[in-house]
């Protein structure tokens, strides 16, 4: 990277890096630095009367400094939090050589550097628990400055809140916004809560393929790739349902998987093309049992995370106390639109959509039309946990027909805060019925529905060997984390959400500047000043302004270039106007 592409602070940090090396200090040492305590443990464990922490070793990032002559205060941040450290020149450097304090600490360490300190714990005159440093070790030099976030009396000032910056540079977000780390710790606790429940029931955690020859288990547009050795297309998993049901065929009574799924669809505050789903399948159960189990599961997560079944979300409070409301899809549509769609054919449903100002496409069959009505007119009303049950058969090609109504299926979705959280079935285990449903999906595909399911012949073969009555459920972990951590966007609960490519500023090549008569040695300086294209140079209104800028930059950075005269700069600008 050219020095002209660096900010002033970045250049200073690189100079400090070299000075550290000249002093014989490796800014990136390989040796282990042994710690024996964390910042939080110090604050919890220290007893001033007992003076019990006399030999502590702690490491972290330097986050603030107050240099006061021969003594200074600073703060370091480890994985648990921050703690103040106190450095006295004569304690840190007991011999005649005071380099470690006077030069290394005061001149060449910067905010963001990793250091290790050894010493003892004490309480300052203002009552703050601190580490009195007897030895300091440089562990890693930071070459980019961190955004400065100020905190006083528990209030945060100048917080880093720009989503574009936070999501793209999550590593910085985690450093300067401690609350973000807490969100992801809670996300892990959610997974732990679910695993504990499943394992207590004797269910087996498994892994199934991400690269699949047929994208099955959901109606979604897949990502497609190509396997060179096999010379065949492969699809990134859209769901793991069909593989997990194969394991039920194979004799397991309960299996579950936390899986990364991929859908080549839109992105918004509740959708990311790569997302996490937990799917579980239990033999000899039905969707009624799975509803009870889902209530137990979600209630447990809320209690484990919050100690309460009431969870705050935005300006609402959501109660996950069992039981949840249950209503059929047809009754929900009737409740929120006043229209009873029972027994309607495709043309009638399309008329209903038109009357409700719902946009449709010619490729949509009955299932998609019903789904559009429900999504547009019902979902947003369902804030508290609600089971939508008994879906029309056209919407559920992998679901068992309802035991009392063959036009419906034994399916439920759990809706919370207007969004689907869980989807579950009494699984279809009739191989003949399943084949017919797949063929219906093929017809939709031929009509142009690019989310229609493929026919999975191997899955049909597995069903023909026999699958016991089974209930399955999938839950979106990212959406569950959003609700349980009170975050408005899925990007806030993904460490590295998908982003558009970073915009890079256009920069002209040297030859364009040379054509205007600008000497080669001045091209990088002019670009460093922000004139990265000839067009931008042309926009300078006065040649004296550009002259002052480049001469000032030359002097400030000790480039040693011979300054052009104002008249020479005026000629450059005239030449540019003729060229463009």
XYZ file of C-alpha atoms in Angstrom:
580
model
C 0.000 0.000 0.000
C 1.422 3.385 -1.026
C 1.934 5.991 1.696
C -0.265 8.265 -0.417
C -3.214 5.931 0.211
C -2.829 6.200 3.993
C -4.374 8.721 6.321
C -2.097 10.816 8.514
C -2.874 8.639 11.546
C -2.134 5.466 9.593
C 1.223 6.855 8.516
C 2.087 7.805 12.119
C 1.202 4.305 13.339
C 3.432 2.714 10.725
C 6.247 5.004 11.796
C 5.693 3.893 15.421
C 5.782 0.302 14.233
C 9.203 0.814 12.731
C 10.459 2.661 15.824
C 9.383 -0.255 18.016
C 11.376 -2.608 15.809
C 14.414 -0.338 16.022
C 14.146 -0.561 19.810
C 14.307 -4.355 19.530
C 10.613 -4.835 20.326
C 8.698 -7.250 18.092
C 5.254 -5.633 17.574
C 3.798 -9.068 16.729
C 5.514 -11.564 19.079
C 4.941 -15.287 18.657
C 5.381 -16.324 22.291
C 2.392 -17.131 24.483
C 1.379 -14.407 26.909
C -0.007 -16.177 29.957
C -3.015 -14.546 31.585
C -4.453 -15.675 34.908
C -7.515 -13.481 35.283
C -10.029 -11.360 33.349
C -11.218 -7.802 33.890
C -14.557 -9.008 35.237
C -12.946 -11.505 37.601
C -10.706 -8.780 39.007
C -13.677 -6.553 39.781
C -15.620 -9.419 41.346
C -12.751 -10.969 43.313
C -10.721 -8.068 44.697
C -11.055 -7.394 48.435
C -9.183 -4.244 49.495
C -8.988 -5.347 53.132
C -7.380 -8.634 52.152
C -5.249 -7.108 49.369
C -5.744 -10.489 47.720
C -4.738 -9.916 44.077
C -1.000 -9.337 44.190
C 0.050 -11.218 41.080
C -2.253 -10.676 38.142
C -1.569 -11.002 34.432
C -4.135 -9.658 32.006
C -4.152 -8.829 28.295
C -6.366 -6.771 26.044
C -6.756 -3.811 23.745
C -5.618 -0.350 24.844
C -8.803 1.773 24.753
C -7.871 5.047 26.469
C -4.856 6.849 27.948
C -4.295 9.746 30.353
C -0.588 10.538 30.347
C 0.524 12.639 33.330
C 4.292 13.002 33.306
C 5.960 10.197 35.238
C 2.639 8.376 35.891
C -0.315 7.584 33.684
C -3.691 5.894 33.654
C -5.092 3.817 30.794
C -7.879 1.343 30.098
C -7.561 -2.068 28.518
C -10.429 -4.115 27.144
C -10.408 -7.904 27.189
C -13.139 -10.331 26.117
C -15.118 -9.638 29.306
C -14.940 -5.865 29.639
C -12.662 -2.980 30.559
C -10.403 -2.269 33.494
C -8.197 0.669 34.408
C -4.429 0.255 34.631
C -1.939 2.533 36.384
C 1.641 2.947 35.174
C 4.487 4.649 37.076
C 7.697 5.213 35.177
C 9.948 4.018 38.001
C 7.878 0.879 38.638
C 7.703 -0.044 34.974
C 11.386 0.826 34.469
C 13.184 0.254 37.816
C 16.625 0.555 36.202
C 18.198 3.589 34.545
C 16.697 2.735 31.142
C 13.254 4.406 31.059
C 12.539 3.555 27.402
C 9.568 1.307 28.061
C 7.645 4.156 29.700
C 9.038 7.337 28.151
C 9.262 6.076 24.576
C 7.241 2.888 24.090
C 4.191 3.661 26.211
C 4.036 7.430 25.833
C 5.067 7.776 22.169
C 4.599 4.544 20.251
C 1.516 2.863 21.712
C -1.865 3.841 20.301
C -5.525 3.245 21.036
C -6.354 -0.198 19.687
C -2.966 -1.810 20.354
C -2.947 -5.125 22.215
C -0.808 -5.200 25.345
C -0.235 -7.570 28.234
C 0.317 -6.244 31.754
C 1.487 -7.859 34.968
C 1.133 -6.333 38.404
C -1.147 -6.073 41.426
C -4.666 -4.780 42.028
C -5.494 -1.731 44.148
C -8.186 0.902 44.532
C -7.477 4.489 43.477
C -8.302 7.512 45.606
C -11.567 7.943 43.702
C -12.507 4.329 44.408
C -11.808 2.629 41.067
C -10.396 -0.887 41.025
C -7.216 -0.784 38.923
C -4.134 -2.789 38.031
C -0.796 -1.278 39.096
C 1.488 -2.310 36.242
C 4.926 -3.698 36.989
C 5.604 -5.104 33.518
C 4.181 -4.281 30.065
C 4.420 -6.407 26.910
C 3.498 -5.224 23.400
C 1.366 -7.979 21.823
C 0.044 -6.470 18.585
C 0.340 -3.069 16.946
C -2.880 -1.675 15.458
C -2.250 0.109 12.147
C -5.739 1.556 11.731
C -7.305 3.918 14.286
C -10.522 2.769 15.967
C -13.556 5.078 15.984
C -13.566 6.915 19.294
C -16.632 6.217 21.436
C -16.916 8.321 24.595
C -18.674 7.214 27.749
C -19.453 9.257 30.845
C -21.682 8.399 33.793
C -23.033 5.382 31.936
C -23.976 7.443 28.870
C -22.393 6.707 25.490
C -21.460 9.579 23.178
C -20.426 9.392 19.505
C -21.557 5.761 19.297
C -20.755 3.963 16.056
C -24.252 3.447 14.651
C -23.911 3.551 10.858
C -25.262 0.149 9.697
C -23.149 0.141 6.543
C -19.981 0.463 8.641
C -21.130 -1.845 11.458
C -22.208 -4.760 9.245
C -19.303 -4.495 6.813
C -16.646 -4.086 9.512
C -18.207 -6.205 12.250
C -14.770 -6.714 13.829
C -14.675 -2.990 14.630
C -18.321 -2.947 15.699
C -17.579 -5.669 18.261
C -14.657 -3.681 19.689
C -16.333 -0.286 20.059
C -19.909 -1.400 20.817
C -19.756 -3.858 23.747
C -23.537 -4.364 23.579
C -23.094 -6.057 20.201
C -20.954 -8.765 21.774
C -23.745 -9.390 24.283
C -26.238 -9.952 21.450
C -24.113 -12.733 20.004
C -23.480 -14.283 23.405
C -27.257 -14.443 23.853
C -27.598 -16.019 20.417
C -25.264 -18.815 21.527
C -27.287 -19.240 24.732
C -30.401 -19.704 22.577
C -28.708 -22.570 20.733
C -27.537 -24.053 24.036
C -31.091 -23.905 25.409
C -32.495 -25.754 22.392
C -29.751 -28.383 22.393
C -30.230 -29.035 26.101
C -33.936 -29.701 25.574
C -33.456 -31.954 22.536
C -30.661 -33.935 24.142
C -32.725 -34.403 27.307
C -35.355 -36.093 25.129
C -32.759 -38.434 23.630
C -32.837 -36.889 20.132
C -29.663 -37.134 18.039
C -27.907 -34.118 16.516
C -26.827 -34.941 12.956
C -25.307 -33.365 9.851
C -26.693 -33.598 6.323
C -25.302 -32.414 2.949
C -25.132 -28.739 2.055
C -24.306 -29.501 -1.590
C -27.272 -31.426 -2.974
C -28.092 -32.885 -6.401
C -31.726 -31.833 -5.927
C -32.793 -28.826 -3.824
C -35.658 -30.222 -1.779
C -37.634 -29.684 1.384
C -38.982 -26.207 0.630
C -40.406 -24.007 -2.096
C -37.531 -21.627 -2.818
C -35.118 -20.532 -5.532
C -31.736 -22.249 -5.015
C -28.149 -21.216 -5.611
C -26.569 -23.365 -8.330
C -22.940 -24.423 -8.610
C -21.008 -27.028 -10.607
C -18.921 -29.998 -9.472
C -15.988 -30.306 -11.846
C -14.944 -33.908 -11.134
C -18.470 -35.273 -11.417
C -19.337 -32.798 -14.187
C -22.777 -32.159 -12.714
C -24.744 -29.249 -11.283
C -25.177 -29.060 -7.523
C -27.423 -26.862 -5.416
C -26.792 -25.194 -2.081
C -29.245 -26.560 0.469
C -32.558 -24.729 0.742
C -33.737 -27.080 3.521
C -32.571 -30.299 5.141
C -35.999 -31.866 5.533
C -35.746 -34.679 3.002
C -32.397 -35.906 4.350
C -33.582 -35.869 7.956
C -36.679 -37.868 7.006
C -34.410 -40.396 5.294
C -32.798 -40.876 8.729
C -36.214 -41.558 10.253
C -36.686 -44.193 7.543
C -33.308 -45.580 8.628
C -34.498 -46.179 12.189
C -33.739 -43.097 14.279
C -36.709 -41.979 16.361
C -35.627 -38.368 16.777
C -33.060 -36.322 14.847
C -32.280 -32.629 14.672
C -29.819 -30.355 12.883
C -28.737 -26.740 13.097
C -28.148 -26.048 9.429
C -26.987 -23.263 7.177
C -29.525 -22.927 4.367
C -29.280 -20.778 1.247
C -32.033 -19.220 -0.863
C -31.348 -17.111 -3.922
C -34.046 -14.578 -3.155
C -34.531 -11.046 -1.914
C -32.861 -9.388 1.074
C -34.618 -7.268 3.675
C -34.774 -6.760 7.436
C -35.949 -10.344 8.006
C -34.278 -12.192 5.092
C -30.637 -12.999 4.340
C -29.624 -15.348 1.485
C -27.633 -17.432 3.997
C -29.493 -18.205 7.212
C -29.637 -20.683 10.096
C -32.484 -23.121 10.616
C -33.013 -25.811 13.213
C -35.076 -28.747 11.941
C -36.230 -31.619 14.136
C -38.117 -34.831 13.227
C -39.644 -37.227 15.748
C -41.202 -40.579 14.850
C -44.664 -41.641 16.035
C -45.739 -38.026 16.645
C -48.165 -35.676 14.881
C -48.461 -31.914 14.450
C -50.614 -31.560 17.577
C -47.816 -33.051 19.665
C -45.306 -30.825 17.852
C -47.349 -27.710 18.717
C -47.135 -28.610 22.407
C -43.412 -29.341 22.051
C -42.818 -26.010 20.240
C -44.556 -24.139 23.063
C -42.328 -25.907 25.587
C -39.245 -25.119 23.501
C -39.904 -21.391 22.971
C -41.021 -20.856 26.555
C -37.807 -22.500 27.773
C -35.645 -20.247 25.586
C -37.360 -17.140 26.975
C -36.896 -18.319 30.561
C -33.271 -19.351 30.016
C -32.422 -16.013 28.402
C -34.582 -13.562 30.358
C -35.780 -15.402 33.433
C -39.292 -14.532 32.296
C -41.790 -15.589 29.632
C -42.343 -11.912 28.763
C -39.832 -10.554 26.271
C -39.549 -6.860 25.236
C -39.469 -6.203 21.506
C -39.387 -2.650 20.154
C -42.282 -0.919 21.914
C -44.128 -4.175 22.604
C -44.022 -6.985 25.128
C -44.383 -10.482 23.724
C -45.579 -13.233 26.034
C -44.235 -16.723 25.410
C -46.177 -18.255 28.284
C -47.978 -21.441 27.225
C -50.447 -22.065 25.638
C -50.323 -19.999 22.418
C -53.387 -19.064 20.387
C -54.394 -21.520 17.610
C -56.473 -20.612 14.533
C -56.837 -22.202 11.106
C -55.501 -20.370 8.064
C -58.934 -20.168 6.467
C -60.451 -18.750 9.674
C -57.585 -16.226 9.965
C -58.221 -15.009 6.408
C -61.934 -14.758 7.183
C -61.214 -12.858 10.423
C -58.965 -10.242 8.839
C -60.522 -9.891 5.354
C -64.126 -10.921 5.864
C -63.787 -13.413 2.943
C -64.393 -17.149 3.331
C -62.146 -18.881 0.771
C -63.370 -22.388 1.611
C -63.736 -24.465 -1.576
C -62.641 -21.674 -3.945
C -60.860 -22.586 -7.173
C -57.893 -20.744 -8.688
C -59.995 -18.246 -10.679
C -62.110 -17.370 -7.644
C -59.020 -16.872 -5.504
C -57.537 -14.589 -8.162
C -60.737 -12.509 -8.048
C -60.429 -12.267 -4.261
C -56.833 -11.035 -4.660
C -57.968 -8.403 -7.154
C -60.724 -7.227 -4.805
C -58.184 -6.920 -1.977
C -55.629 -5.076 -4.186
C -53.131 -7.922 -3.957
C -50.783 -8.271 -6.925
C -50.610 -11.724 -8.528
C -48.720 -13.451 -11.329
C -50.024 -15.904 -13.898
C -47.638 -18.598 -12.620
C -49.318 -18.628 -9.199
C -51.461 -21.649 -8.357
C -54.014 -21.957 -5.550
C -51.365 -22.370 -2.882
C -49.430 -19.243 -3.824
C -52.615 -17.183 -4.113
C -53.790 -18.225 -0.642
C -50.320 -17.541 0.721
C -50.392 -14.031 -0.783
C -53.770 -13.274 0.810
C -52.615 -14.469 4.204
C -49.251 -12.719 3.990
C -50.678 -9.395 2.837
C -53.772 -9.200 5.029
C -53.240 -11.361 8.125
C -49.633 -11.789 9.219
C -49.042 -8.220 10.368
C -51.876 -8.510 12.906
C -50.329 -11.518 14.655
C -47.982 -9.962 17.212
C -48.367 -12.406 20.096
C -47.363 -16.031 19.386
C -50.071 -17.599 17.241
C -50.263 -21.018 15.624
C -51.803 -20.817 12.145
C -53.000 -24.375 11.529
C -54.620 -26.607 8.880
C -53.258 -25.205 5.624
C -54.916 -25.839 2.230
C -53.329 -28.868 0.571
C -51.996 -26.858 -2.388
C -49.635 -25.001 -0.048
C -48.024 -28.047 1.530
C -46.629 -30.675 -0.858
C -44.702 -32.515 1.897
C -47.474 -32.542 4.490
C -49.997 -35.217 5.439
C -53.640 -34.663 4.504
C -55.824 -33.588 7.399
C -57.432 -36.538 9.149
C -60.872 -34.849 9.028
C -60.724 -32.794 5.816
C -58.792 -34.013 2.729
C -58.717 -30.453 1.314
C -56.467 -29.395 4.190
C -53.152 -30.545 5.642
C -51.922 -31.125 9.181
C -49.560 -28.189 9.241
C -48.886 -25.205 11.463
C -46.776 -22.095 11.362
C -45.928 -20.124 14.481
C -46.275 -16.404 13.780
C -44.661 -13.895 16.155
C -44.543 -10.133 15.614
C -46.073 -10.579 12.174
C -43.389 -12.990 10.896
C -43.181 -16.759 10.510
C -40.945 -18.273 13.179
C -41.687 -22.017 12.932
C -43.125 -24.324 10.279
C -44.220 -27.885 11.110
C -46.187 -30.839 9.719
C -47.567 -34.212 10.339
C -45.146 -35.525 7.728
C -46.457 -37.133 4.567
C -45.331 -40.762 4.626
C -47.585 -42.153 1.871
C -45.172 -42.598 -1.085
C -47.968 -42.681 -3.683
C -49.558 -39.479 -2.399
C -46.106 -37.876 -2.183
C -45.339 -38.736 -5.805
C -48.601 -37.124 -6.932
C -47.822 -33.979 -4.936
C -44.369 -33.735 -6.523
C -45.983 -34.080 -9.965
C -48.339 -31.208 -9.100
C -45.260 -29.140 -8.241
C -43.746 -30.062 -11.621
C -46.838 -28.635 -13.333
C -46.376 -25.371 -11.433
C -42.752 -25.291 -12.535
C -43.828 -25.706 -16.141
C -46.147 -22.693 -15.673
C -43.132 -20.583 -14.667
C -43.055 -20.937 -10.871
C -39.295 -20.931 -10.196
C -39.864 -21.836 -6.530
C -41.767 -25.051 -7.241
C -40.210 -28.223 -5.810
C -38.165 -30.690 -7.816
C -39.118 -34.377 -7.891
C -36.666 -36.220 -5.646
C -36.767 -39.819 -6.858
C -34.407 -41.080 -4.165
C -36.582 -39.600 -1.418
C -39.620 -41.305 -2.957
C -37.683 -44.569 -2.973
C -36.875 -44.079 0.714
C -40.567 -43.563 1.507
C -41.395 -46.763 -0.357
C -39.285 -48.657 2.190
C -41.605 -47.225 4.827
C -41.447 -44.215 7.152
C -43.330 -44.321 10.465
C -45.807 -41.569 11.366
C -43.563 -38.570 11.996
C -43.831 -34.913 12.883
C -41.199 -32.389 11.825
C -40.593 -28.752 12.645
C -38.210 -26.059 11.414
C -37.462 -22.817 13.232
C -35.557 -19.808 11.933
C -32.752 -19.255 14.442
C -31.957 -15.775 13.124
C -35.544 -14.571 13.572
C -35.736 -16.186 17.007
C -32.511 -14.372 17.944
C -33.953 -11.072 16.668
C -36.956 -11.384 18.958
C -35.099 -12.727 21.984
C -32.413 -9.998 21.784
C -34.758 -7.168 20.741
C -33.076 -6.424 17.426
C -34.978 -4.855 14.504
C -33.009 -6.415 11.635
C -31.646 -9.852 10.788
C -28.323 -8.160 10.004
C -28.025 -7.327 13.722
C -27.919 -11.009 14.725
C -25.595 -12.239 11.958
C -21.897 -11.700 12.517
C -21.277 -11.171 8.796
C -24.517 -10.471 6.869
C -24.453 -10.481 3.102
C -23.573 -7.049 1.716
C -23.394 -5.466 -1.695
C -19.828 -5.063 -2.993
C -18.060 -2.124 -1.404
C -18.026 0.907 -3.641
C -14.550 1.885 -4.740
C -13.813 5.402 -5.849
C -12.733 5.739 -9.474
C -9.095 6.729 -9.961
C -7.540 7.818 -13.249
C -4.190 6.445 -14.366
C -1.046 8.597 -14.407
C -1.144 8.998 -18.171
C -4.173 11.300 -18.027
C -2.376 13.676 -15.670
C 0.780 13.546 -17.763
C -1.176 14.573 -20.883
C -2.197 17.732 -19.039
C 1.466 18.549 -18.424
C 1.462 17.631 -14.736
C 4.916 16.277 -13.803
C 4.881 12.606 -12.811
C 6.263 13.296 -9.331
C 3.176 15.401 -8.510
C 0.500 12.922 -9.654
C 0.348 10.896 -6.428
C 0.284 14.059 -4.321
C -2.642 15.486 -6.297
C -4.539 12.192 -5.977
C -3.805 12.042 -2.259
C -5.384 15.485 -1.927
C -8.618 13.990 -3.243
C -8.292 14.771 -6.958
C -8.389 11.141 -8.039
C -9.665 11.894 -11.522
C -8.862 14.577 -14.061
C -12.533 15.592 -13.887
C -12.078 16.527 -10.225
C -8.988 18.597 -10.982
C -10.972 20.419 -13.673
C -13.541 21.437 -11.046
C -10.959 23.499 -9.100
C -12.186 27.083 -9.437
C -8.859 28.855 -8.781
C -5.374 27.692 -9.694
C -4.005 29.431 -6.579
C -6.102 27.106 -4.387
C -4.568 23.975 -5.958
C -1.102 25.562 -5.778
C -1.443 26.236 -2.048
C -2.733 22.723 -1.379
C 0.060 20.845 -3.115
C 2.805 23.079 -1.735
C 1.386 22.716 1.760
C 1.212 18.930 1.423
C 4.800 18.857 0.137
C 6.037 20.776 3.188
C 3.919 18.958 5.786
C 4.965 15.501 4.614
C 8.610 16.434 3.899
C 8.394 15.089 0.344
C 11.325 17.171 -0.832
C 9.704 18.032 -4.187
C 10.394 21.295 -5.990
C 7.229 23.357 -5.736
C 5.686 24.489 -9.040
C 4.940 28.154 -9.549
C 1.323 29.388 -9.522
C 1.600 30.028 -13.275
C 2.655 26.408 -13.907
C -0.407 25.155 -11.988
C -2.590 27.536 -14.026
C -1.218 25.942 -17.222
C -2.120 22.464 -15.885
C -5.718 23.544 -15.411
C -5.914 25.155 -18.841
C -4.560 21.978 -20.454
C -7.148 19.864 -18.636
C -9.974 22.077 -19.891
C -8.742 21.581 -23.453
C -8.483 17.803 -23.019
C -11.969 17.316 -21.534
